[in-house]
Phi, psi and omega in degrees: 000129164260164168259126176236142177248143173235109172284145199067029184275008173275344190274176171334268184304317173311318192282316172316297181303308169307302174310325177289328193275325176284338183281334186269027179069017182277156164277143186236132178252112163245129166250120180209155179253003175052026163291335159218009171281189201210128165293350173295313188291351193228357203298325184295340179272350204297321186269002160289131191275352177251019179251134174237136169256115181248123184263131199192129174250121181312351176274355172244141173318145176230150200229064182227169191253105171226191192243335193204149177235138155261112176257111192229027189273133177156135173292124197241003178258143183310303184315305189295310179281338167296321198311304181231084200286321183288323181280345170287325181304303194286332178288321167302308197269293176278349176288315178302302179299340169287307171308303174306317183296323174291308178304312172310320186295312193276346195042061175241154177295139165237129181234143185251126171276099176273206180204168188282356181277355174297342191272358194046208185282102197279169184246355188243135166210126003274176192270126172241153185302350179291309193305109187298351172100161168236084199247143170245106188293006190233350191273169185292357180263340195297328188296333169284294175322308183271322166310322193297310210282320176308299193304321188288319160315316174289333185295317186278342173268326176279348166271342152309299185295303180253006170082005186288134177300122188224141172233117196236117188244132181259114181286123158275184182314130183215141184230161164147186188281165186068028160289153178275142198279333171258043175275002184067004200277154183293315186287334174291319196295316181296318189281332177289322182298312180303327185262353164255009173064033179276166155307136165283113192272121172244126187266133180077218181264344189099343184287000167286154174259142165212166185240156200223112186257124177275153197305344177280323166302306192291339171278334171280335169299306167303325160321300183297324180289313185301333180255029192270195191283145188287129184111345177275126165254339184093193011298151168225143182271124179234086192205176183262114173289349171306149193226123171223161181284169158317318188276318167325303199291317181314302184301319174294335175287306166341301181289317190291322171280353181062042185253153173275010202288156178253148170290131175225146191246131176233159164319126178283136188286159188297138185077342184317126179283131160308317180210162196212104167210108187286144159272134193244015198292316175305307184297329177293310186293311205267316200238358179054050190237123159206161180289159175225010179250120184291143183315307162323305189296306189299325201272338170303313175302312185286327155296331174301302161322296185286347164293334185268358188227346167274000000 
């Protein structure tokens, strides 16, 4: 049995990861300051003798004894990370340093939940791990984009300089139960608006594309990366290469919710990427991983969740 630290464990992805790790027979230390995480996400785990919750901000050092670290702590939606951009950067950078320092001291493996946002508004499509990105360092999204890029730099410098065993995962758009209903992400936005009978808000002309990975597929990729062969650090893209326009997604949500909501168009936010699609050849080769849940199936499960909370 391993004792595993999950920073950001009360969040959308973190709570699903905690569940998976418990099912694999591990002890889990869930660390979260609940800035964007929610106790409801992990309430059903609190009575598990192998689960422990610690309220803590990773921008402050943490001294615990564990066998592995998954570093997921950071607001991940534009509404939340732009609310306090300085704190977002501190969480990505100082939080990474504190988690890496703990991994260095304990001589243990650590996984970084990075993001497709390191590619910015890409000039290469689809995006392989070798693409260095097109990020506006001065824009309103930079606190997250550049914070995650700097975190990757720290991970590889700790690996080279101190021999820390690292794994770096670049997460593309992920959706599913326990998404925050007000996180401003397109899947949750469309579903909540459709269920409430509100207008469906589409930014730009709706022709920009995203790839959508169901949360169970994401967690499977994360777990396989942590347990991948020695010396394989990544970065590795984890996402669904199926590509959909915002209009296609909106119409599918309207169909599945049987909503009468109307589509309305709003100006595109600054630096919003026009295209997102991962190249997952590396994940297939090294992890034997690729997504298995079709968008329609995943949306139905997500809609069922949101019906209960909105």
